Coordinates of C-alpha atoms and ligand atoms in Angstrom, one line a residue:
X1 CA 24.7 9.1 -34.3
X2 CA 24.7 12.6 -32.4
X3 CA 22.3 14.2 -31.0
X4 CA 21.7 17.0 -34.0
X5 CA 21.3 13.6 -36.4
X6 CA 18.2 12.6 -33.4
X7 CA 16.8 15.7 -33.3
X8 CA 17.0 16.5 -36.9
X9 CA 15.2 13.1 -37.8
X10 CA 12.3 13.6 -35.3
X11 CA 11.6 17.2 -36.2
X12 CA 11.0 15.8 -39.8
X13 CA 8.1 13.6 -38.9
X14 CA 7.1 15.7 -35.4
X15 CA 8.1 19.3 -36.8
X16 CA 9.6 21.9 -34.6
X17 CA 6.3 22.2 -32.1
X18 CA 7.2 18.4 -31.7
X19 CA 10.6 18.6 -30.4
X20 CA 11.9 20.1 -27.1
X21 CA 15.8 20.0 -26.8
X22 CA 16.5 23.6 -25.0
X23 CA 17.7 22.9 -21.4
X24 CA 15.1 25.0 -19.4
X25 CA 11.7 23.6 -21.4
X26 CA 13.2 20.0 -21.0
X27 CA 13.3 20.7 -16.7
X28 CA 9.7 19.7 -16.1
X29 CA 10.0 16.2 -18.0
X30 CA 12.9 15.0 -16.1
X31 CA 12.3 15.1 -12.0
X32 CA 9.0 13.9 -10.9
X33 CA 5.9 14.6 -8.1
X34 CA 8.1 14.2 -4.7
X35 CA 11.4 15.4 -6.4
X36 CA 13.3 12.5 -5.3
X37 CA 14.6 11.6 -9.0
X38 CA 16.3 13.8 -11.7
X39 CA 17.1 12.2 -14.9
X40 CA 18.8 13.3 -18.5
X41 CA 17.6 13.1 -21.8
X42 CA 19.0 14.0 -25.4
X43 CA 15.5 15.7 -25.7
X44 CA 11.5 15.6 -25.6
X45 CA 9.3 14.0 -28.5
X46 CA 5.8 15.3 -28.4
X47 CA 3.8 13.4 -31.3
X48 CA 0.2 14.1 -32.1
X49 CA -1.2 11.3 -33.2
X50 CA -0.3 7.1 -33.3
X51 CA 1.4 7.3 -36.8
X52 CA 3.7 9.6 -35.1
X53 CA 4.5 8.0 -31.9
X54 CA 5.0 5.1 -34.2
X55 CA 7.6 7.2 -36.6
X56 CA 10.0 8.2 -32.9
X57 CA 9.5 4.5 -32.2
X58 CA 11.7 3.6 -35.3
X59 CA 14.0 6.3 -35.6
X60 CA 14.7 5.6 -32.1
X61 CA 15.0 1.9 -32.3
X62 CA 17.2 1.9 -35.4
X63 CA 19.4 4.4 -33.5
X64 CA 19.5 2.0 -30.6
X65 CA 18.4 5.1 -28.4
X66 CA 16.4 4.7 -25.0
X67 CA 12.7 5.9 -24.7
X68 CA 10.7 6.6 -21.8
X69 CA 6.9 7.3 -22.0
X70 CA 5.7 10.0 -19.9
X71 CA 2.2 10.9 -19.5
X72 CA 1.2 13.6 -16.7
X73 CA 4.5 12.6 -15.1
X74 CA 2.5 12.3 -11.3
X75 CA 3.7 8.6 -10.6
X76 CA 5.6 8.3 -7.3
X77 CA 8.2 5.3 -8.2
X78 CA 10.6 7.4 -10.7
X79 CA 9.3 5.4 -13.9
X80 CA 8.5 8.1 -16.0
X81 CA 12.0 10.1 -15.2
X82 CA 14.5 8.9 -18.2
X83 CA 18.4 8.3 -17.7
X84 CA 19.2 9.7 -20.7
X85 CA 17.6 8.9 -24.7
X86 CA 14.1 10.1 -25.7
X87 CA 11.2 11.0 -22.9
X88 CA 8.2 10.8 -25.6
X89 CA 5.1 12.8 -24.1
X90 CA 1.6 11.8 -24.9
X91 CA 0.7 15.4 -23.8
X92 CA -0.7 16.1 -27.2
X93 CA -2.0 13.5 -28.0
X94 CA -5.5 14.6 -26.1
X95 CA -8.7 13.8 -28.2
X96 CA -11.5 11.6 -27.2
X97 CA -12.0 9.3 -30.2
X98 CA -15.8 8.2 -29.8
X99 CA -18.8 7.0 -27.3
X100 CA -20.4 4.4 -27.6
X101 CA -24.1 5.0 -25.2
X102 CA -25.4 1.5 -26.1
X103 CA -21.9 -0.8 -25.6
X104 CA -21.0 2.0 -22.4
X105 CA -17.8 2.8 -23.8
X106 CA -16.3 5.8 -24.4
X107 CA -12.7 5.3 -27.1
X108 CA -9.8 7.8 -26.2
X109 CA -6.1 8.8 -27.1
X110 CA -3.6 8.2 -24.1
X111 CA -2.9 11.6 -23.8
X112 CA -6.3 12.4 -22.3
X113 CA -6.4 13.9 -18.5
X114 CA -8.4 11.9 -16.8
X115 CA -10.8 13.9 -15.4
X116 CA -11.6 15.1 -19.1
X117 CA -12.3 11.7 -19.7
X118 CA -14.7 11.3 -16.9
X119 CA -16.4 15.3 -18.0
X120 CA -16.9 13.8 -21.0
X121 CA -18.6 10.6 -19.8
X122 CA -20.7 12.6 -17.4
X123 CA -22.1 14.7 -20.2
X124 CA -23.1 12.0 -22.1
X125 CA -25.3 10.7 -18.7
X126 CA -22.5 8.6 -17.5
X127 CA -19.7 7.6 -15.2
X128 CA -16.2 6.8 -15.8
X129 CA -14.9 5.5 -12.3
X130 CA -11.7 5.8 -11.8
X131 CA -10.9 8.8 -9.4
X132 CA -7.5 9.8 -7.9
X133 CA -6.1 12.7 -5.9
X134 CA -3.8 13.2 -9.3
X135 CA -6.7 13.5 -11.6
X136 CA -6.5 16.5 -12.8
X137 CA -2.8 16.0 -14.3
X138 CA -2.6 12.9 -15.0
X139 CA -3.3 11.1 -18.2
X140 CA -5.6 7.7 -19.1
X141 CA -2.3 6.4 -20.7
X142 CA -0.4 6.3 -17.7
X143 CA -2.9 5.3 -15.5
X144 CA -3.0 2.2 -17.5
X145 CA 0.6 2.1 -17.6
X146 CA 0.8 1.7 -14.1
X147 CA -3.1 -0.1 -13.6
X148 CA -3.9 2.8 -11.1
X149 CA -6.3 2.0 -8.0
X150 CA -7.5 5.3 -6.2
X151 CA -10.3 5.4 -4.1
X152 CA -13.2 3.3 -6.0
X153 CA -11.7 0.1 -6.4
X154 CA -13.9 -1.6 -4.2
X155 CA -16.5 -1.0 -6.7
X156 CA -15.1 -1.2 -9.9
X157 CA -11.9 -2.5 -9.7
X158 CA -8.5 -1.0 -10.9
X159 CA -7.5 0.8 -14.2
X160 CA -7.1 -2.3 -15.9
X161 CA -10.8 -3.8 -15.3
X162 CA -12.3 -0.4 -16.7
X163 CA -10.4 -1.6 -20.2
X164 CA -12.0 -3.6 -22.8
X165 CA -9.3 -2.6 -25.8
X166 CA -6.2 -0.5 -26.3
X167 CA -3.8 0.7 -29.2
X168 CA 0.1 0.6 -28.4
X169 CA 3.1 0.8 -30.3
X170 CA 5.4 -2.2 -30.0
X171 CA 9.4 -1.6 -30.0
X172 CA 9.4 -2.0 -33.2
X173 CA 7.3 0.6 -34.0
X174 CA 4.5 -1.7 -35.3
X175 CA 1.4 0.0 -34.3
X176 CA -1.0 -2.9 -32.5
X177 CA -4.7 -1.6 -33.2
X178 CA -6.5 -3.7 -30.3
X179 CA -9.3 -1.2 -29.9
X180 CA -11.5 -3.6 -29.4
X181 CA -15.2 -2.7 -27.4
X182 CA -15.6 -6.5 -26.8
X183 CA -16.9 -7.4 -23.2
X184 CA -16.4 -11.5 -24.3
X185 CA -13.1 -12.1 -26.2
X186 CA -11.4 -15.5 -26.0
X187 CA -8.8 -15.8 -28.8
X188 CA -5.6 -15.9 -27.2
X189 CA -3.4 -14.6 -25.2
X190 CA -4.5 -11.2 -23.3
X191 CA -2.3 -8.7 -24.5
X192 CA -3.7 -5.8 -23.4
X193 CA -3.3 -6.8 -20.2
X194 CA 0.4 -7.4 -20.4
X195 CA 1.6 -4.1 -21.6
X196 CA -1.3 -2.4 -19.0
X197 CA 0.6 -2.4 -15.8
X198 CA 4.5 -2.8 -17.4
X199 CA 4.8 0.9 -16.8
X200 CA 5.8 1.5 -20.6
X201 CA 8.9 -1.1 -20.7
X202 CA 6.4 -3.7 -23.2
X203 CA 4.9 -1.3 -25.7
X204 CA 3.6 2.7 -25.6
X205 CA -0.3 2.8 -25.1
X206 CA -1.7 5.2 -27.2
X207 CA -5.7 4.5 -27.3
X208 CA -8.3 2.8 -25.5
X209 CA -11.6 1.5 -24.9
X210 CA -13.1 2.3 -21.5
X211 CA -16.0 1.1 -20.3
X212 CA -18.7 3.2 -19.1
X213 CA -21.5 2.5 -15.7
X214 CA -24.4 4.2 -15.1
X215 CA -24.4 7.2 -13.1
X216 CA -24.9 7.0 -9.0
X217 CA -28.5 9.2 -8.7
X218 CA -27.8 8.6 -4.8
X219 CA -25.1 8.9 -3.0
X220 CA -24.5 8.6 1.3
X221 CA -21.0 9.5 2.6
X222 CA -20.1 9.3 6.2
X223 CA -16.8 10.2 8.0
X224 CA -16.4 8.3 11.5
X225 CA -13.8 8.6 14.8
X226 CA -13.5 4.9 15.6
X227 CA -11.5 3.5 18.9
X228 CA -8.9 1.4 17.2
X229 CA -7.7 -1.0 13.9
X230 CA -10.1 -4.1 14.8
X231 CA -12.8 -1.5 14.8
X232 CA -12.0 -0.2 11.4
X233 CA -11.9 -3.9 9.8
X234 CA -15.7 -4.7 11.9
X235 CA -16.8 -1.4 10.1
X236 CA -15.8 -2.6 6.6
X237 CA -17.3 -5.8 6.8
X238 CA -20.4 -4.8 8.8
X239 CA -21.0 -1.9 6.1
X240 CA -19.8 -5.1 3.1
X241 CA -22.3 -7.6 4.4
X242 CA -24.9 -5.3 4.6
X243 CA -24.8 -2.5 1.5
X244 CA -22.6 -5.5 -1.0
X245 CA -22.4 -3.6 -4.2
X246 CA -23.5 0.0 -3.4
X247 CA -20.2 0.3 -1.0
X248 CA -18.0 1.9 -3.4
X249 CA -15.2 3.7 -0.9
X250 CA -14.2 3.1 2.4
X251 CA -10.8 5.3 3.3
X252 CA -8.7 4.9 6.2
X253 CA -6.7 7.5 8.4
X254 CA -4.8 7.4 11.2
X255 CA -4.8 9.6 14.3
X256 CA -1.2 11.1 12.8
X257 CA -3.1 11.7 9.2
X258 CA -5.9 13.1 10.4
X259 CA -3.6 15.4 12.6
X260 CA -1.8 16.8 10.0
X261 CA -4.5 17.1 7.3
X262 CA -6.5 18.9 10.1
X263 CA -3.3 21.3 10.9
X264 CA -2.1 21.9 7.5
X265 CA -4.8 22.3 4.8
X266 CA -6.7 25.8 5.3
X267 CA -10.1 24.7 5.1
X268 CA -10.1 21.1 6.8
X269 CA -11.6 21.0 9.7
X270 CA -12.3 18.3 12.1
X271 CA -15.6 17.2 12.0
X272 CA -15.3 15.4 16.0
X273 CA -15.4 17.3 19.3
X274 CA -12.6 14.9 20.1
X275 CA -10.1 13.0 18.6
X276 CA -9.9 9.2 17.4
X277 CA -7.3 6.5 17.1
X278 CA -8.6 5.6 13.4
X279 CA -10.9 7.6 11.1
X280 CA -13.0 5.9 8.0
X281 CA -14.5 7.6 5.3
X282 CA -17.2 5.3 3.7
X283 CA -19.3 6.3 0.7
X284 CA -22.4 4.1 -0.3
X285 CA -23.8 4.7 -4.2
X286 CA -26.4 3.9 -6.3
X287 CA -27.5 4.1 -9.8
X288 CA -31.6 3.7 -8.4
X289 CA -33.0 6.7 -7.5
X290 CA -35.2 4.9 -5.3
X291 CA -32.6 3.2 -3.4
X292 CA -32.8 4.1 0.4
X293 CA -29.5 4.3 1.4
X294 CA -29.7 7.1 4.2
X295 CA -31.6 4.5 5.9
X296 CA -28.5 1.5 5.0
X297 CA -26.0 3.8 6.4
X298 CA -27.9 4.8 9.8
X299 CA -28.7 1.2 10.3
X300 CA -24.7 0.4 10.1
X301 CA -23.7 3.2 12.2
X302 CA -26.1 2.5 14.6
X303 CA -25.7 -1.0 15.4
X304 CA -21.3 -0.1 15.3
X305 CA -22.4 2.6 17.7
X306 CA -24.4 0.0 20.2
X307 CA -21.3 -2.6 19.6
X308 CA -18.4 -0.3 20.5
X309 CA -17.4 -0.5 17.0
X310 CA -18.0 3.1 16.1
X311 CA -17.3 6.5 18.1
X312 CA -18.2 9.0 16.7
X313 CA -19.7 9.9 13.4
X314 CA -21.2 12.4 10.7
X315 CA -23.2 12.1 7.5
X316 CA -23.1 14.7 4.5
X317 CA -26.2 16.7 4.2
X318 CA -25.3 18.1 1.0
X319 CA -22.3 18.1 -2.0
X320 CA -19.9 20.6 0.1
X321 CA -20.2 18.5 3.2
X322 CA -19.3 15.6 1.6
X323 CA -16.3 17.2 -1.0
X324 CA -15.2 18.7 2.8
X325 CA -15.2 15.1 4.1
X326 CA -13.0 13.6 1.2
X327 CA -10.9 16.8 1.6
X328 CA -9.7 15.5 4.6
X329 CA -8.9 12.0 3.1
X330 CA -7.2 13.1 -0.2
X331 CA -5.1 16.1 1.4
X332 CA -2.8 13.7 3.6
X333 CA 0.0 13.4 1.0
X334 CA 0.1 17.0 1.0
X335 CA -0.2 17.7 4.8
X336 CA 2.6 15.6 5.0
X337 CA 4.6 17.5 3.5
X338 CA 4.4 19.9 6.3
X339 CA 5.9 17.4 8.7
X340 CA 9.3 17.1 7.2
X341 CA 11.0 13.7 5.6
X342 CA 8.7 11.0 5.1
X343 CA 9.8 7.3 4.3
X344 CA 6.9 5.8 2.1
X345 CA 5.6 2.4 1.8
X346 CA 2.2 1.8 -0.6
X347 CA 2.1 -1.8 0.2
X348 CA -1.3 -4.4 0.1
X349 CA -2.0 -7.3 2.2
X350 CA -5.4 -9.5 2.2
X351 CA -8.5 -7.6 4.4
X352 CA -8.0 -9.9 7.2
X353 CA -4.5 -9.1 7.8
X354 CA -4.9 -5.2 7.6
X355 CA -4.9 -4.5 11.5
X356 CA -2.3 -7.0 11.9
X357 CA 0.5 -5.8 9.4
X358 CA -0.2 -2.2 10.9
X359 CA 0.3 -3.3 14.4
X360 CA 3.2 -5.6 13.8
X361 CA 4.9 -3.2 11.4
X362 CA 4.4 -0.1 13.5
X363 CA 5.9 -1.4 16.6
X364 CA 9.0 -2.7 14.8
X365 CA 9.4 0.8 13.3
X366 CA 8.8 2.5 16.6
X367 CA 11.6 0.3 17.7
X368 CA 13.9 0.9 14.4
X369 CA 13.3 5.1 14.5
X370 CA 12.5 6.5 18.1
X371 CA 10.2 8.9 17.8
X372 CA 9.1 8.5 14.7
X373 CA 5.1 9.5 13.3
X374 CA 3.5 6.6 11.7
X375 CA 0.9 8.6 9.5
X376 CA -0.8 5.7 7.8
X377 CA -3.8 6.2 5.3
X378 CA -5.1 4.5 2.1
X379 CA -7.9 2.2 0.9
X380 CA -8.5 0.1 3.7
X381 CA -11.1 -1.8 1.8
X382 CA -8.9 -2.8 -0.7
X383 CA -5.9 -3.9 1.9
X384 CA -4.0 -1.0 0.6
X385 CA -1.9 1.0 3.1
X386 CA 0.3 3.6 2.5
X387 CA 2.3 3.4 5.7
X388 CA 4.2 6.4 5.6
X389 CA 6.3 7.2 8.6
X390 CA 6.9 10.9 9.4
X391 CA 10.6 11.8 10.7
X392 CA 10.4 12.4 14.3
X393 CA 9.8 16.2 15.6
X394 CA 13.6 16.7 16.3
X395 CA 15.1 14.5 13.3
X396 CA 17.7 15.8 11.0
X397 CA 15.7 15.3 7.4
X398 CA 18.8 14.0 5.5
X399 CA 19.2 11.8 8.3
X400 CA 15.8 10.2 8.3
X401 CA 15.7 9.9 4.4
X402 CA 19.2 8.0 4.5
X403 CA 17.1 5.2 6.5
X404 CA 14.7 4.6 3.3
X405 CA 16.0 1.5 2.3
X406 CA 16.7 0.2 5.5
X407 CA 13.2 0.3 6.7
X408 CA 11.2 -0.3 3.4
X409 CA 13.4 -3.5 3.7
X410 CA 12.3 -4.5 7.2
X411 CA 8.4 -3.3 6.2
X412 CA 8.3 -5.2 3.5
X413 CA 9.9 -8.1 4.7
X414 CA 6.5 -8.5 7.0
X415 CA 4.7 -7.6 3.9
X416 CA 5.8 -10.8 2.6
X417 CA 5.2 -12.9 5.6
X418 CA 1.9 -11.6 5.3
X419 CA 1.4 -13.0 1.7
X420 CA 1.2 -9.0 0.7
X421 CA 2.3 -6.7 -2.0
X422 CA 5.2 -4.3 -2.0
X423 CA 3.8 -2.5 -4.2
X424 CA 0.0 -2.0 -4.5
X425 CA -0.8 0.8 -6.6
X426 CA 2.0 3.0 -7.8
X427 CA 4.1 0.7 -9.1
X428 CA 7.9 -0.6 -9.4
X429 CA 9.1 2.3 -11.9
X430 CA 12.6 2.9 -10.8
X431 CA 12.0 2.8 -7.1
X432 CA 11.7 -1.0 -6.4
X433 CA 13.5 -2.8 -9.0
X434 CA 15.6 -4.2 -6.7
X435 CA 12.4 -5.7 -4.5
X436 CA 11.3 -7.6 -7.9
X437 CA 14.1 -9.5 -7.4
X438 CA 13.8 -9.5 -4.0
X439 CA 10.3 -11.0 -3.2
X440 CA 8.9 -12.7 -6.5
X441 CA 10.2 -16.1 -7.1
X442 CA 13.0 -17.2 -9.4
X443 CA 10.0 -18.3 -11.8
X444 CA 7.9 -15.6 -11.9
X445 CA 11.1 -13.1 -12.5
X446 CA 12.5 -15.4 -15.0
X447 CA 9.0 -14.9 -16.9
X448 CA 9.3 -11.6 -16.6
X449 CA 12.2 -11.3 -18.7
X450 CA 11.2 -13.6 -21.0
X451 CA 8.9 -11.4 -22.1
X452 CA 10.3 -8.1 -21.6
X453 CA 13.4 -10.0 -23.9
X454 CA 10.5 -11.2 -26.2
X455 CA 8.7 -7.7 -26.9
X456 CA 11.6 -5.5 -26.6
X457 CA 14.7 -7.5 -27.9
X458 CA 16.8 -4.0 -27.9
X459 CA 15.6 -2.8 -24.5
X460 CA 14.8 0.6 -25.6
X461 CA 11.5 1.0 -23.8
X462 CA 11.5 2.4 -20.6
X463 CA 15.3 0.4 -19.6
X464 CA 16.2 -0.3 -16.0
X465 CA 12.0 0.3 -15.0
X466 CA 10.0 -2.6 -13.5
X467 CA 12.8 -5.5 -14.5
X468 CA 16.4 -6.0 -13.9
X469 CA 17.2 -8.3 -17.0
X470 CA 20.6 -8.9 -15.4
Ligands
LIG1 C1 -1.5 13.5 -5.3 C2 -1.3 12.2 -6.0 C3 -2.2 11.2 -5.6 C4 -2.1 9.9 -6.2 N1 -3.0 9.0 -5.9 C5 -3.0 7.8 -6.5 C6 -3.9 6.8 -6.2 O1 -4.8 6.9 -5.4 N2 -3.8 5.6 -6.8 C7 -2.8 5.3 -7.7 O2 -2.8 4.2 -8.3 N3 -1.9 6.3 -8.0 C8 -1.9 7.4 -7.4 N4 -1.0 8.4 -7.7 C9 0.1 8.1 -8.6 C10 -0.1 8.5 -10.1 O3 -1.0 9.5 -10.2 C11 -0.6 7.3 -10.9 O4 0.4 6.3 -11.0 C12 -1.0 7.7 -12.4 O5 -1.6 6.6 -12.9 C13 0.2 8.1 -13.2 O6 -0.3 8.6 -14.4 P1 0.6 9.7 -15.3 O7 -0.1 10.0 -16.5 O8 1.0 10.8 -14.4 O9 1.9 8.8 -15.6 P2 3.5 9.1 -15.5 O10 3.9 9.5 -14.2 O11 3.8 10.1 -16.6 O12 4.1 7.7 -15.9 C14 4.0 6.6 -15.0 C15 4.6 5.4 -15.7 O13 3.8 5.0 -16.8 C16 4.6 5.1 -18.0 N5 3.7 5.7 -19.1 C17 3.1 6.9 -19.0 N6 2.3 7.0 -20.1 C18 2.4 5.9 -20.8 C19 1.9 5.5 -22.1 N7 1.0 6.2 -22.8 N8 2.3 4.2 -22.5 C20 3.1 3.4 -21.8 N9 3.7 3.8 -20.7 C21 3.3 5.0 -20.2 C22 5.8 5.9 -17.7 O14 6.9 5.6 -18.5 C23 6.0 5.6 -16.2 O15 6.7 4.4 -16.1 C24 -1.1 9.7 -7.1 C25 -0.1 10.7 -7.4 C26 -0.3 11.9 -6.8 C27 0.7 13.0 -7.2

């Protein structure tokens, strides 16, 4: 096989528009977000509809040549960055199949930016919940791909739990129509909920069936300065125990993250005369209109004022208060930026161990890199934390990066001891392979590749992501 044989067989089911093989259009579809991968391919395959990701499926499985799904190509694990074969965009593949008003569900191709998806839900009088600093770019596919959480969780769970169906292509390139709109289905195995979250290595999603809620009429977002980590927790389950349902964010900065968001984004400004240890963003909604929950929020605030538990603290009086609030939240990742070399970690642990892990982990780090500027932020609510640790003011960059793997060892290692996650929301792509191994058990990997062996007997989706099948 060479490559004019490939690219001559795709362009006769995708025609030219559906083929990309010049070395400058293919740059964008092999690095990723923070730049820390670059990856080959023989060349791009954009098909426009199911039939056609299908028809790249089999020419590319009965040429034994890699694939790599790639949707708006903002994950932060290196999955979507191919080492050589096929990447196959779903960036065409953009239409919004149906909506259902009565069953709340709203039917969609992969390709669909996910902020289209919630537009179009919010036209039709309703919301579509999942919400992430990347939502403008990237796409309902790989959101499911990867199971994304972002900031309203807490509420309505992650990508997976806002799926009732999907449509992928197996490695085969069997199409599997499991566009179902069923909220009760008990026939078997789940599959849709194996390939969601396998980070295109079990099958390419291509549709699916998301459900719909009801729109929040009211809406109460405060942004407190709080004097340390136990504080933060008594918020959270203060604000739990008292608003249950209607608590649908509660965001988490640190002193260093609200620093730099507060330095290096234009228009963020700190809303506090002084500054805090820790800094919570909570947002309480409601799909009453009646619903009081001005008065639910004071209440809170006021008893964590009397207690100690709260600082300092300001409510939204309008839309462009509260959009400046979350500005602060969701600009971190960039404002970090500003700072130099970062060493990530986007780990989870349960609630009640939140302030723990962040203690015990930052003091071990302090210890492992002098100087260095823990700027840790995330969904608190959720036990999510991503505890990135800014290189210290004098560091040589290349220096501090060449620690990655040292550190995210010795992180996750109290992860682990903690019962925790390495990985809570982005994802093993190609990043953290290695930590599969690592921290599952011997029977949970060996399941793993069971299946992966079972689905993709080749290994032409997405090789070397998620699972190491040596
Ligand atoms: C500023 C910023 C903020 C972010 N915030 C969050 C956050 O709050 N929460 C969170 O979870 N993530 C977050 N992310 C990470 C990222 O946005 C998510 O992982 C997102 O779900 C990836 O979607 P994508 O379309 O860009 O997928 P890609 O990056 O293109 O792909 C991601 C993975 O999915 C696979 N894939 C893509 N499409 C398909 C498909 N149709 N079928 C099968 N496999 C597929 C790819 O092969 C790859 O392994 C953030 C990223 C950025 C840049």
């Amino acid at each position: 096989m060479t490559q004019d044989d490939l690219k001559a067989a795709l362009e006769a089911v995708l025609g030219p528009k559906g083929v990309i093989s010049d070395a400058s259009s293919m740059e964008p579809y092999l690095t990723e977000e923070r730049g820390r991968y670059w990856g080959t391919a023989a060349l791009v395959a954009r098909p426009a509809s199911t039939e056609e990701v299908a028809e790249v499926v089999r020419i590319c499985a009965e040429r034994d040549v890699p694939i790599v799904p790639q949707g708006g190509n903002t994950g932060l694990v290196g999955g979507a960055v191919p080492d050589g074969g096929v990447v196959l965009s779903l960036g065409r593949m953009k239409t919004i199949r149906a909506l259902d008003p009565v069953n709340q569900t709203i039917t969609v191709d992969a390709g669909c930016i996910l902020a289209d998806i919630q537009t179009a839900a919010d036209e039709a009088g309703f919301l579509f919940p999942l919400s992430l600093a990347a939502e403008g770019s990237c796409q309902i596919g790989g959101n499911l791909a990867t199971n994304a959480g972002g900031v309203q969780v807490l509420r309505y769970g992650n990508a997976r739990d806002l799926v009732l169906g999907i449509e992928a292509v197996m490695a085969d390139g069997r199409i599997w129509n499991g566009l179902r709109g069923l909220r009760k289905d008990n026939t078997g195995y789940d599959l849709k909920h194996l390939i969601m979250g396998s980070e295109g290595t079990l099958g390419i999603i291509t549709g699916a069936v998301l459900k719909m809620f009801p729109k929040p009429r009211v809406r109460e977002t405060a942004f407190c300065g709080l004097p340390g980590l136990d504080a933060v927790i008594g918020l959270f389950t203060r604000v739990r125990d008292s608003a249950g349902d209607a608590l649908t964010a509660f965001e988490y900065l640190s002193a260093h993250a609200m620093a730099f968001t507060t330095q290096h984004i234009p228009d963020n400004r700190d809303p506090f005369d002084s500054r805090h240890p820790c800094y919570v963003l909570m947002e309480l909604t409601s799909p009453r209109a009646g619903d009081d929950l001005r008065s639910a929020i004071e209440t809170v605030l006021e008893g964590a004022f009397e207690d100690g538990v709260v600082s300092d603290a300001v409510i939204a009086e309008n839309e462009s208060q509260r959009q400046a609030l979350w500005n602060l939240r969701e600009s971190v990742p960039e404002a970090q930026k500003h700072e130099g070399g970062s060493i990530k970690h986007d780990i989870a642990v349960p609630v009640s161990l939140v302030a723990e892990f962040i203690t015990e982990a930052s003091a071990v780090v302090e210890k492992e890199l002098p100087g260095v500027r823990i700027c840790d932020f995330g969904h608190i609510g959720d036990g999510n934390i991503h505890f990135n640790l800014s290189q210290p003011l004098d560091a040589d960059r290349a220096t501090f990066l060449g620690e990655w793997e040292r550190i995210n060892h010795i992180v996750h290692d109290i992860v682990a001891a903690k019962g925790g996650s390495f990985s809570a929301e982005h994802g093993v792509g190609k990043m953290k392979v290695s930590d599969v191994i690592h921290y599952k058990s011997v029977v949970e990997v060996d399941m793993m590749r069971t299946i992966k062996r079972a689905l993709d007997p080749k290994n032409i989706l997405n090789p070397g992501k998620v699972i190491d099948l040596n």
